[in-house]
Amino acid sequence: MPEALTQSRHLEQNVYFYSLGRKFVDESYDVPEEAKQIMYYSLAIGHHLGVVDCLDAVLKCSGHEYFEWISGLDQSGEAFRKMKGFLVFGEITIYPEHLNMLALAFDRIDSRTQNEKSQQLTSGFIDALGAIHREPTMYMMIRGGR
């Protein structure tokens, strides 16, 4: 494991896995009638102009549990590179284009090498990835907090 990750300040935080529950247009965002078409176009291409994302925590663990969990991944692989981003930046976002890569990588971990918490995280994470697969406008954010 890279030394910088074992010294990450994010290890001392809780880690929350937030999944997009729903989106709505912020009614307080005043959009002139002639600009509504621009707003609808922006929504269609994914820009968040006056849109509020409602994120729900679907998983939670400590920073140390997160570290142990991702340690089961191939450390030279793309999934490990993506997931270690939390320990580097304190936040990562998982979009539909990450789903297959992450699901395959976590599915490859031999559950006999994982403790109970890591097994729960793997199962819950793969379930959350499946929900994003079924509804591609969803995404997941992994953030630290107290």
PDB file of C-alpha atoms in Angstrom:
ATOM      1  CA  MET A   1       0.000   0.000   0.000  1.00  0.00           C
ATOM      2  CA  PRO A   2       1.452   3.411  -0.908  1.00  0.00           C
ATOM      3  CA  GLU A   3       2.811   5.235   2.157  1.00  0.00           C
ATOM      4  CA  ALA A   4       0.858   8.426   1.373  1.00  0.00           C
ATOM      5  CA  LEU A   5      -2.433   6.543   1.697  1.00  0.00           C
ATOM      6  CA  THR A   6      -1.560   5.114   5.109  1.00  0.00           C
ATOM      7  CA  GLN A   7      -0.973   8.695   6.300  1.00  0.00           C
ATOM      8  CA  SER A   8      -4.144  10.176   4.780  1.00  0.00           C
ATOM      9  CA  ARG A   9      -5.985  12.619   7.028  1.00  0.00           C
ATOM     10  CA  HIS A  10      -9.208  11.158   5.650  1.00  0.00           C
ATOM     11  CA  LEU A  11      -8.609   7.916   7.558  1.00  0.00           C
ATOM     12  CA  GLU A  12      -9.829   9.681  10.712  1.00  0.00           C
ATOM     13  CA  GLN A  13     -13.219  10.553   9.200  1.00  0.00           C
ATOM     14  CA  ASN A  14     -16.364   8.605   8.624  1.00  0.00           C
ATOM     15  CA  VAL A  15     -16.949   7.719   4.989  1.00  0.00           C
ATOM     16  CA  TYR A  16     -20.428   8.185   3.553  1.00  0.00           C
ATOM     17  CA  PHE A  17     -21.590   6.686   0.269  1.00  0.00           C
ATOM     18  CA  TYR A  18     -24.301   8.983  -1.067  1.00  0.00           C
ATOM     19  CA  SER A  19     -26.524   7.947  -3.917  1.00  0.00           C
ATOM     20  CA  LEU A  20     -28.691  10.322  -5.898  1.00  0.00           C
ATOM     21  CA  GLY A  21     -32.242   9.807  -4.718  1.00  0.00           C
ATOM     22  CA  ARG A  22     -33.952  12.419  -6.882  1.00  0.00           C
ATOM     23  CA  LYS A  23     -33.502  15.744  -8.639  1.00  0.00           C
ATOM     24  CA  PHE A  24     -35.768  18.731  -8.731  1.00  0.00           C
ATOM     25  CA  VAL A  25     -35.716  22.204 -10.185  1.00  0.00           C
ATOM     26  CA  ASP A  26     -35.086  24.763  -7.470  1.00  0.00           C
ATOM     27  CA  GLU A  27     -38.187  26.933  -7.556  1.00  0.00           C
ATOM     28  CA  SER A  28     -36.294  29.832  -6.000  1.00  0.00           C
ATOM     29  CA  TYR A  29     -34.076  29.921  -9.085  1.00  0.00           C
ATOM     30  CA  ASP A  30     -35.718  32.672 -11.129  1.00  0.00           C
ATOM     31  CA  VAL A  31     -35.662  31.767 -14.790  1.00  0.00           C
ATOM     32  CA  PRO A  32     -37.164  34.289 -17.226  1.00  0.00           C
ATOM     33  CA  GLU A  33     -39.710  32.755 -19.586  1.00  0.00           C
ATOM     34  CA  GLU A  34     -37.498  33.341 -22.631  1.00  0.00           C
ATOM     35  CA  ALA A  35     -34.603  31.474 -20.964  1.00  0.00           C
ATOM     36  CA  LYS A  36     -36.550  28.341 -20.001  1.00  0.00           C
ATOM     37  CA  GLN A  37     -35.582  26.564 -23.213  1.00  0.00           C
ATOM     38  CA  ILE A  38     -31.912  27.051 -22.309  1.00  0.00           C
ATOM     39  CA  MET A  39     -32.577  25.638 -18.857  1.00  0.00           C
ATOM     40  CA  TYR A  40     -34.354  22.563 -20.270  1.00  0.00           C
ATOM     41  CA  TYR A  41     -31.546  22.054 -22.766  1.00  0.00           C
ATOM     42  CA  SER A  42     -29.012  22.307 -19.932  1.00  0.00           C
ATOM     43  CA  LEU A  43     -30.923  19.669 -17.960  1.00  0.00           C
ATOM     44  CA  ALA A  44     -30.997  17.403 -20.992  1.00  0.00           C
ATOM     45  CA  ILE A  45     -27.209  17.512 -21.382  1.00  0.00           C
ATOM     46  CA  GLY A  46     -26.578  17.124 -17.664  1.00  0.00           C
ATOM     47  CA  HIS A  47     -25.758  20.614 -16.475  1.00  0.00           C
ATOM     48  CA  HIS A  48     -27.135  21.582 -13.095  1.00  0.00           C
ATOM     49  CA  LEU A  49     -28.622  24.978 -13.790  1.00  0.00           C
ATOM     50  CA  GLY A  50     -31.104  25.527 -10.986  1.00  0.00           C
ATOM     51  CA  VAL A  51     -31.271  21.798 -10.205  1.00  0.00           C
ATOM     52  CA  VAL A  52     -30.924  20.407  -6.702  1.00  0.00           C
ATOM     53  CA  ASP A  53     -29.645  16.856  -6.257  1.00  0.00           C
ATOM     54  CA  CYS A  54     -31.032  14.972  -3.258  1.00  0.00           C
ATOM     55  CA  LEU A  55     -28.398  12.543  -2.052  1.00  0.00           C
ATOM     56  CA  ASP A  56     -29.165   9.735   0.400  1.00  0.00           C
ATOM     57  CA  ALA A  57     -26.491   7.946   2.453  1.00  0.00           C
ATOM     58  CA  VAL A  58     -26.624   4.278   1.416  1.00  0.00           C
ATOM     59  CA  LEU A  59     -23.442   3.053   3.148  1.00  0.00           C
ATOM     60  CA  LYS A  60     -21.217   4.267   5.952  1.00  0.00           C
ATOM     61  CA  CYS A  61     -17.897   3.139   7.397  1.00  0.00           C
ATOM     62  CA  SER A  62     -14.862   4.584   9.125  1.00  0.00           C
ATOM     63  CA  GLY A  63     -11.868   5.772   7.141  1.00  0.00           C
ATOM     64  CA  HIS A  64      -9.841   2.833   8.438  1.00  0.00           C
ATOM     65  CA  GLU A  65     -12.564   0.373   7.380  1.00  0.00           C
ATOM     66  CA  TYR A  66     -12.621   1.996   3.934  1.00  0.00           C
ATOM     67  CA  PHE A  67      -8.846   1.663   3.682  1.00  0.00           C
ATOM     68  CA  GLU A  68      -8.978  -2.016   4.640  1.00  0.00           C
ATOM     69  CA  TRP A  69     -11.852  -2.624   2.218  1.00  0.00           C
ATOM     70  CA  ILE A  70     -10.145  -1.151  -0.855  1.00  0.00           C
ATOM     71  CA  SER A  71      -6.893  -2.903   0.091  1.00  0.00           C
ATOM     72  CA  GLY A  72      -8.513  -6.069  -1.282  1.00  0.00           C
ATOM     73  CA  LEU A  73      -8.442  -4.612  -4.791  1.00  0.00           C
ATOM     74  CA  ASP A  74      -5.602  -5.123  -7.255  1.00  0.00           C
ATOM     75  CA  GLN A  75      -3.469  -2.087  -6.384  1.00  0.00           C
ATOM     76  CA  SER A  76      -2.269  -1.725  -9.978  1.00  0.00           C
ATOM     77  CA  GLY A  77      -5.837  -1.698 -11.304  1.00  0.00           C
ATOM     78  CA  GLU A  78      -8.159   1.076 -12.387  1.00  0.00           C
ATOM     79  CA  ALA A  79     -10.680   0.331  -9.611  1.00  0.00           C
ATOM     80  CA  PHE A  80      -8.078   0.828  -6.894  1.00  0.00           C
ATOM     81  CA  ARG A  81      -6.927   4.056  -8.561  1.00  0.00           C
ATOM     82  CA  LYS A  82     -10.519   5.332  -8.594  1.00  0.00           C
ATOM     83  CA  MET A  83     -11.350   4.313  -5.029  1.00  0.00           C
ATOM     84  CA  LYS A  84      -8.101   5.583  -3.490  1.00  0.00           C
ATOM     85  CA  GLY A  85      -9.176   9.020  -4.685  1.00  0.00           C
ATOM     86  CA  PHE A  86     -11.202   9.335  -1.503  1.00  0.00           C
ATOM     87  CA  LEU A  87      -8.051   8.946   0.604  1.00  0.00           C
ATOM     88  CA  VAL A  88      -6.268  11.535  -1.544  1.00  0.00           C
ATOM     89  CA  PHE A  89      -9.023  14.117  -2.077  1.00  0.00           C
ATOM     90  CA  GLY A  90     -11.658  13.332   0.567  1.00  0.00           C
ATOM     91  CA  GLU A  91     -14.333  12.865  -2.088  1.00  0.00           C
ATOM     92  CA  ILE A  92     -14.944  10.904  -5.268  1.00  0.00           C
ATOM     93  CA  THR A  93     -17.868  10.664  -7.642  1.00  0.00           C
ATOM     94  CA  ILE A  94     -18.935   7.480  -9.371  1.00  0.00           C
ATOM     95  CA  TYR A  95     -20.796   7.841 -12.650  1.00  0.00           C
ATOM     96  CA  PRO A  96     -22.366   5.194 -14.923  1.00  0.00           C
ATOM     97  CA  GLU A  97     -19.147   4.877 -16.937  1.00  0.00           C
ATOM     98  CA  HIS A  98     -17.387   3.520 -13.810  1.00  0.00           C
ATOM     99  CA  LEU A  99     -19.961   0.823 -13.035  1.00  0.00           C
ATOM    100  CA  ASN A 100     -18.649  -2.205 -14.897  1.00  0.00           C
ATOM    101  CA  MET A 101     -15.033  -1.622 -13.945  1.00  0.00           C
ATOM    102  CA  LEU A 102     -15.853  -1.214 -10.243  1.00  0.00           C
ATOM    103  CA  ALA A 103     -18.427  -4.018 -10.033  1.00  0.00           C
ATOM    104  CA  LEU A 104     -16.050  -6.497 -11.697  1.00  0.00           C
ATOM    105  CA  ALA A 105     -13.115  -5.485  -9.504  1.00  0.00           C
ATOM    106  CA  PHE A 106     -15.046  -5.783  -6.233  1.00  0.00           C
ATOM    107  CA  ASP A 107     -16.727  -9.003  -7.355  1.00  0.00           C
ATOM    108  CA  ARG A 108     -13.262 -10.526  -7.948  1.00  0.00           C
ATOM    109  CA  ILE A 109     -12.239 -10.079  -4.295  1.00  0.00           C
ATOM    110  CA  ASP A 110     -12.287 -13.429  -2.518  1.00  0.00           C
ATOM    111  CA  SER A 111     -14.786 -12.901   0.306  1.00  0.00           C
ATOM    112  CA  ARG A 112     -12.763 -15.315   2.472  1.00  0.00           C
ATOM    113  CA  THR A 113     -10.006 -12.694   2.568  1.00  0.00           C
ATOM    114  CA  GLN A 114     -12.388  -9.979   3.784  1.00  0.00           C
ATOM    115  CA  ASN A 115     -13.597  -9.280   7.291  1.00  0.00           C
ATOM    116  CA  GLU A 116     -17.338  -8.970   7.940  1.00  0.00           C
ATOM    117  CA  LYS A 117     -17.425  -5.176   7.454  1.00  0.00           C
ATOM    118  CA  SER A 118     -15.569  -5.395   4.120  1.00  0.00           C
ATOM    119  CA  GLN A 119     -17.989  -8.093   2.950  1.00  0.00           C
ATOM    120  CA  GLN A 120     -20.922  -5.815   3.888  1.00  0.00           C
ATOM    121  CA  LEU A 121     -19.345  -2.875   2.060  1.00  0.00           C
ATOM    122  CA  THR A 122     -18.713  -4.968  -1.054  1.00  0.00           C
ATOM    123  CA  SER A 123     -22.273  -6.287  -1.094  1.00  0.00           C
ATOM    124  CA  GLY A 124     -23.846  -2.871  -0.435  1.00  0.00           C
ATOM    125  CA  PHE A 125     -21.579  -1.144  -2.936  1.00  0.00           C
ATOM    126  CA  ILE A 126     -22.374  -3.627  -5.708  1.00  0.00           C
ATOM    127  CA  ASP A 127     -26.099  -3.224  -4.933  1.00  0.00           C
ATOM    128  CA  ALA A 128     -25.753   0.581  -5.188  1.00  0.00           C
ATOM    129  CA  LEU A 129     -23.876   0.235  -8.485  1.00  0.00           C
ATOM    130  CA  GLY A 130     -26.734  -1.944  -9.743  1.00  0.00           C
ATOM    131  CA  ALA A 131     -29.226   0.802  -8.874  1.00  0.00           C
ATOM    132  CA  ILE A 132     -27.187   3.284 -10.913  1.00  0.00           C
ATOM    133  CA  HIS A 133     -27.081   0.782 -13.791  1.00  0.00           C
ATOM    134  CA  ARG A 134     -30.882   0.544 -13.736  1.00  0.00           C
ATOM    135  CA  GLU A 135     -31.272   4.351 -13.614  1.00  0.00           C
ATOM    136  CA  PRO A 136     -28.363   5.934 -15.535  1.00  0.00           C
ATOM    137  CA  THR A 137     -29.165   9.504 -14.441  1.00  0.00           C
ATOM    138  CA  MET A 138     -28.086   8.483 -10.939  1.00  0.00           C
ATOM    139  CA  TYR A 139     -24.581   8.671  -9.555  1.00  0.00           C
ATOM    140  CA  MET A 140     -22.791   8.103  -6.249  1.00  0.00           C
ATOM    141  CA  MET A 141     -20.623  10.417  -4.222  1.00  0.00           C
ATOM    142  CA  ILE A 142     -18.239   9.139  -1.554  1.00  0.00           C
ATOM    143  CA  ARG A 143     -17.337  11.826   0.994  1.00  0.00           C
ATOM    144  CA  GLY A 144     -15.804  12.106   4.407  1.00  0.00           C
ATOM    145  CA  GLY A 145     -17.445  13.642   7.421  1.00  0.00           C
ATOM    146  CA  ARG A 146     -17.984  13.393  11.139  1.00  0.00           C
TER     147      ARG A 146
END
